[in-house]
Tab-separated table of C-alpha atoms in Angstrom:
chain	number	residue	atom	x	y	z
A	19	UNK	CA	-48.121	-8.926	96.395
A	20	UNK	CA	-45.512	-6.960	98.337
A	21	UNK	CA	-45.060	-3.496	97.484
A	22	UNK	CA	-41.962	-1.846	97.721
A	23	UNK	CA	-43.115	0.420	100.334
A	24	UNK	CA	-44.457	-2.236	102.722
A	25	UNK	CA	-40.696	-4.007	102.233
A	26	UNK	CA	-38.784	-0.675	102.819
A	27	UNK	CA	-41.376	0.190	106.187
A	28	UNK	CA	-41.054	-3.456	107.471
A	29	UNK	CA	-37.082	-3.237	107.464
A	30	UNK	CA	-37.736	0.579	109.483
A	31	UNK	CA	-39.695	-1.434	112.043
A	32	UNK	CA	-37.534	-3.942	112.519
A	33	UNK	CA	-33.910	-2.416	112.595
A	34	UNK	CA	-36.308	0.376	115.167
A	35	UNK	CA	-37.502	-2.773	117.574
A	36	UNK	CA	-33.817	-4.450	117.101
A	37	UNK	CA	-31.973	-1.432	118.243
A	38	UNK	CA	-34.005	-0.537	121.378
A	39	UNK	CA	-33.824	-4.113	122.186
A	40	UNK	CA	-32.316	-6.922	124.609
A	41	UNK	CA	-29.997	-10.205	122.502
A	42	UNK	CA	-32.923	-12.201	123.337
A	43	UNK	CA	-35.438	-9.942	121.642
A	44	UNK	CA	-33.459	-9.330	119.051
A	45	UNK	CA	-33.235	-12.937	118.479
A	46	UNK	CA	-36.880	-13.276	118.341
A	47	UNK	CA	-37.777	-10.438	115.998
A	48	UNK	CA	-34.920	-11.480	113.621
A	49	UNK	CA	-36.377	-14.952	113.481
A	50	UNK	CA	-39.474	-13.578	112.856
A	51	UNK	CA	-38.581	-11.417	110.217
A	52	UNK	CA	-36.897	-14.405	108.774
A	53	UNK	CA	-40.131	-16.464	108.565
A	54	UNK	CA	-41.831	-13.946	107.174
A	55	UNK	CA	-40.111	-13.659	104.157
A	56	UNK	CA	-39.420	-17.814	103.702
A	57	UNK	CA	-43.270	-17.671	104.022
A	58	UNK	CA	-43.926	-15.140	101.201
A	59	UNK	CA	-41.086	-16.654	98.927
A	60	UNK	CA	-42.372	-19.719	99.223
A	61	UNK	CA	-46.059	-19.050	98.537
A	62	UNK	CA	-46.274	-16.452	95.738
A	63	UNK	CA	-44.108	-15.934	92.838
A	64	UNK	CA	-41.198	-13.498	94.097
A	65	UNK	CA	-40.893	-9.538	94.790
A	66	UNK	CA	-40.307	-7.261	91.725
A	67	UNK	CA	-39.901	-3.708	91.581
A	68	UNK	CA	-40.471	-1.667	88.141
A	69	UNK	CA	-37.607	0.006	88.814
A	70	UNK	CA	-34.138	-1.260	89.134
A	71	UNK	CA	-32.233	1.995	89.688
A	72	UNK	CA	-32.847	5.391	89.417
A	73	UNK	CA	-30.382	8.057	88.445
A	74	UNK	CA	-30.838	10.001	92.228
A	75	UNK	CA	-32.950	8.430	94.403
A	76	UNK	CA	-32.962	8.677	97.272
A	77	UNK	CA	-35.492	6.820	98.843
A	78	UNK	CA	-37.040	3.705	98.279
A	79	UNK	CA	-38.235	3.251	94.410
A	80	UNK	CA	-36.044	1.310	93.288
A	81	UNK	CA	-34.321	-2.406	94.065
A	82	UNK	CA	-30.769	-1.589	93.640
A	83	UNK	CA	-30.905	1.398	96.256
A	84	UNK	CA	-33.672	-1.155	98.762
A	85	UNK	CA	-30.666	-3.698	98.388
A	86	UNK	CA	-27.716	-1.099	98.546
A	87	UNK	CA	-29.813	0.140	102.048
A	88	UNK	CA	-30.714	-3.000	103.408
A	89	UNK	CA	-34.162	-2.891	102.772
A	90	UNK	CA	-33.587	-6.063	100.985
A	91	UNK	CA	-31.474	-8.562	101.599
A	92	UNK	CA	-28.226	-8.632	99.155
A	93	UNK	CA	-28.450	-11.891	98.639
A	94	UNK	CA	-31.871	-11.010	97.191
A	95	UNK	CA	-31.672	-13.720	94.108
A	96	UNK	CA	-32.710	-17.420	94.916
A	97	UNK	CA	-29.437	-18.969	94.580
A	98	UNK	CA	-27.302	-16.029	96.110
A	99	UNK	CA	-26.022	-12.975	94.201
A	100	UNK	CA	-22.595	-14.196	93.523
A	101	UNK	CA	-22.107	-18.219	93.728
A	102	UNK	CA	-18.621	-17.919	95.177
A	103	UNK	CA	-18.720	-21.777	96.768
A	104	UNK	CA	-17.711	-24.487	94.913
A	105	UNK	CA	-18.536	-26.008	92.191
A	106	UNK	CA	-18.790	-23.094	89.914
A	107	UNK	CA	-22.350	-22.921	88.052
A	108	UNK	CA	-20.620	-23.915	84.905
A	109	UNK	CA	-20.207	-27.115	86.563
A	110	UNK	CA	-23.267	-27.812	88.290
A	111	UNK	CA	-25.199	-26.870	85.011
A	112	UNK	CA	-22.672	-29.890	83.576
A	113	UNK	CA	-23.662	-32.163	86.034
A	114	UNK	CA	-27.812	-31.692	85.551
A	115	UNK	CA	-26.902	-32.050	81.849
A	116	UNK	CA	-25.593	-35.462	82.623
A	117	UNK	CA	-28.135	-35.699	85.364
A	118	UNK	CA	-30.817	-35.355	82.848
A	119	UNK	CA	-31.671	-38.661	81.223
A	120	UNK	CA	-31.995	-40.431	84.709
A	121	UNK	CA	-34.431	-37.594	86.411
A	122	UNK	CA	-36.203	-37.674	83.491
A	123	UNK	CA	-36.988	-41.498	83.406
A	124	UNK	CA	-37.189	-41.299	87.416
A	125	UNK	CA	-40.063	-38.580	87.097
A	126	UNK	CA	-41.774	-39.878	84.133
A	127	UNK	CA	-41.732	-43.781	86.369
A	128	UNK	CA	-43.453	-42.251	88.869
A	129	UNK	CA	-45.513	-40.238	86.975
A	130	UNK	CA	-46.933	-43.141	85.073
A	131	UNK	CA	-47.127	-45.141	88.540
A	132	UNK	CA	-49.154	-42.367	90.104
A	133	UNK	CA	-51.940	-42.435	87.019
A	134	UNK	CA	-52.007	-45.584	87.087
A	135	UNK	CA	-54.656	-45.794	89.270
A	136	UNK	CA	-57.191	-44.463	86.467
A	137	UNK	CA	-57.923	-46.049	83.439
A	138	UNK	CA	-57.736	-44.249	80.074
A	139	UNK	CA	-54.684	-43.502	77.889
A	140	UNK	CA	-52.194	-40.773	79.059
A	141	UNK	CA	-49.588	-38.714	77.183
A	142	UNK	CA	-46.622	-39.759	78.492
A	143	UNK	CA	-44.414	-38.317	75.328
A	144	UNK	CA	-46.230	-35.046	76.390
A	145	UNK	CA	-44.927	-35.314	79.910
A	146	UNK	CA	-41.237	-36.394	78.825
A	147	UNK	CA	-41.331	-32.877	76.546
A	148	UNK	CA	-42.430	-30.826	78.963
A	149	UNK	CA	-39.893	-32.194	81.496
A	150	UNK	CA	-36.541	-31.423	79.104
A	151	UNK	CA	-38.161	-28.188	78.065
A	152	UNK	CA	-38.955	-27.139	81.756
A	153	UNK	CA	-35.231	-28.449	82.765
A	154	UNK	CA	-33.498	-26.490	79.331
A	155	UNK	CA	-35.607	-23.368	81.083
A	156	UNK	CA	-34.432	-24.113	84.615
A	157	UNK	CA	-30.312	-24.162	83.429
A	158	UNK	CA	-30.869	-21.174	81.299
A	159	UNK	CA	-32.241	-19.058	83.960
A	160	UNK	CA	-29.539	-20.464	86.534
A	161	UNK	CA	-26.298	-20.396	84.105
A	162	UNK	CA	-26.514	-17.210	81.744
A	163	UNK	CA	-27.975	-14.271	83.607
A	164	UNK	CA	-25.648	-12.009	85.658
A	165	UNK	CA	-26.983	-13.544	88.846
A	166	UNK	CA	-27.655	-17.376	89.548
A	167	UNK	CA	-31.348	-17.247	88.979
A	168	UNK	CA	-34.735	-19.709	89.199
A	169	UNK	CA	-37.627	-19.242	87.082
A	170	UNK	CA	-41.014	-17.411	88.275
A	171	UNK	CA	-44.277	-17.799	87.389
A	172	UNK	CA	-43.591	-21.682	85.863
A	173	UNK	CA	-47.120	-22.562	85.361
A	174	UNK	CA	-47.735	-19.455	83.097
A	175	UNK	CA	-44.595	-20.317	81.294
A	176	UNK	CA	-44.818	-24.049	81.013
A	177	UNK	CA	-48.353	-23.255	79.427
A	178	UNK	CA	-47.251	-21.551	76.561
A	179	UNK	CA	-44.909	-24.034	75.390
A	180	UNK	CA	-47.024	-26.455	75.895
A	181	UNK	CA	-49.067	-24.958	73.308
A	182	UNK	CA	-46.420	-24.358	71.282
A	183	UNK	CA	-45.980	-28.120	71.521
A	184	UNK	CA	-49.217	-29.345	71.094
A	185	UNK	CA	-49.389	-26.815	67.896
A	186	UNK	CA	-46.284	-28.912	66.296
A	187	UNK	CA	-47.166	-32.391	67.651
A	188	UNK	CA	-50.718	-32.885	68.592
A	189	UNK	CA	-52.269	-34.425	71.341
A	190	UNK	CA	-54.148	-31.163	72.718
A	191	UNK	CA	-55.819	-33.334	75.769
A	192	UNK	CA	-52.181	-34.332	76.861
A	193	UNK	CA	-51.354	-30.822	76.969
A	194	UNK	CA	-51.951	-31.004	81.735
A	195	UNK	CA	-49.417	-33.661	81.098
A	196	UNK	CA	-46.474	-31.097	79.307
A	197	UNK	CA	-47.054	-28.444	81.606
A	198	UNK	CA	-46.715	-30.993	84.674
A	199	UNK	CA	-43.364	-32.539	83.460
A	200	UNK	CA	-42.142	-28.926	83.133
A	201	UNK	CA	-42.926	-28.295	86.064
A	202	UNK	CA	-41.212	-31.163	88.141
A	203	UNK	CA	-38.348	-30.356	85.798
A	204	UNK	CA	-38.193	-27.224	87.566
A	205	UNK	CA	-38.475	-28.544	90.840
A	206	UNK	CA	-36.050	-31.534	90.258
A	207	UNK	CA	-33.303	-29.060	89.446
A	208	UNK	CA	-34.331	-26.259	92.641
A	209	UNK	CA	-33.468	-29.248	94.713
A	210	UNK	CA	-30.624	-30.563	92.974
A	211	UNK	CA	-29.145	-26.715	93.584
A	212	UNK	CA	-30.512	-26.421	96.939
A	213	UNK	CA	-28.972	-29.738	98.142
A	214	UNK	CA	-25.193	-28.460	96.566
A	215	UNK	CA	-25.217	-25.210	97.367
């Protein structure tokens, strides 16, 4: 975890070595800095602060002054704070909609080719359900907040409707097999955005 502190006195340090520094340094330490963070967004499950903005601060406690001080980066969100480019999210929402049917066969094929290799009966129908769930989850998180958005901690979320599922339909062993099909869901559409965006 990354507290807001050690965000706040890594951007200090930086701008510090940056200003006292030659291009080539600067070059250096920037791409540093930038490696640091795509590591840490890319292994744990984002930043938060508790506080989004208070009423006169004027230091570091909360995320809308880190961001408004460039402590954090304003394009802070995972698909940027204001999708300006082309097309709109309205219509790349559209277009995973229609999208939907064919990742969904195209994950559960190679789902059912990679546990193949093991004998036993699998849940497919469990795995097909978790992937449109995970994917509804993915477009609501993207499309109706105020900023373009991508779901954190999937696992933990994926879990509980699984057991929401498994309450309604059954098929409690199957229930590895929900939570994984939500969870490519999620992934299928981070790329999709990735790739246009």
């Amino acid at each position: 975890m990354q507290a807001h502190w050690d965000l706040w006195l890594q951007h200090a340090d930086f701008e510090r070595m940056v200003s006292m520094s030659t291009n080539s340094v600067r070059l250096c330490a920037w791409e540093n800095f930038c490696e640091k963070l795509q590591m840490y967004n890319s292994t744990t499950a984002g930043t938060f602060y508790w506080t989004w903005q208070l009423q006169n601060d004027t230091g570091v406690w909360s995320m809308q002054f880190a961001i408004n001080e460039g402590a954090m980066p304003s394009e802070y969100f995972p698909f940027g704070s204001n999708l300006t480019v082309e097309p709109s999210r309205e219509a790349i929402v559209s277009d995973a909609e229609k999208r939907r049917s064919e990742w969904r066969e195209k994950r559960v094929q190679g789902h059912m080719n990679y546990v193949a290799q093991w004998e036993g009966g699998f849940g497919f129908d469990h795995y097909a359900a978790g992937f449109d769930e995970g994917l509804t989850a993915a477009l609501e998180f993207f499309s109706k907040l105020k900023f373009p958005s991508k779901l954190g901690f999937v696992r933990q979320l994926a879990s509980e409707c699984a057991i929401a599922y498994v309450f309604q339909h059954g098929g409690s062993q199957w229930q590895w097999e929900y939570v994984y099909g939500f969870r490519e869901a999620n992934d299928e559409f981070s790329d999709f955005v990735r790739y246009i965006i």
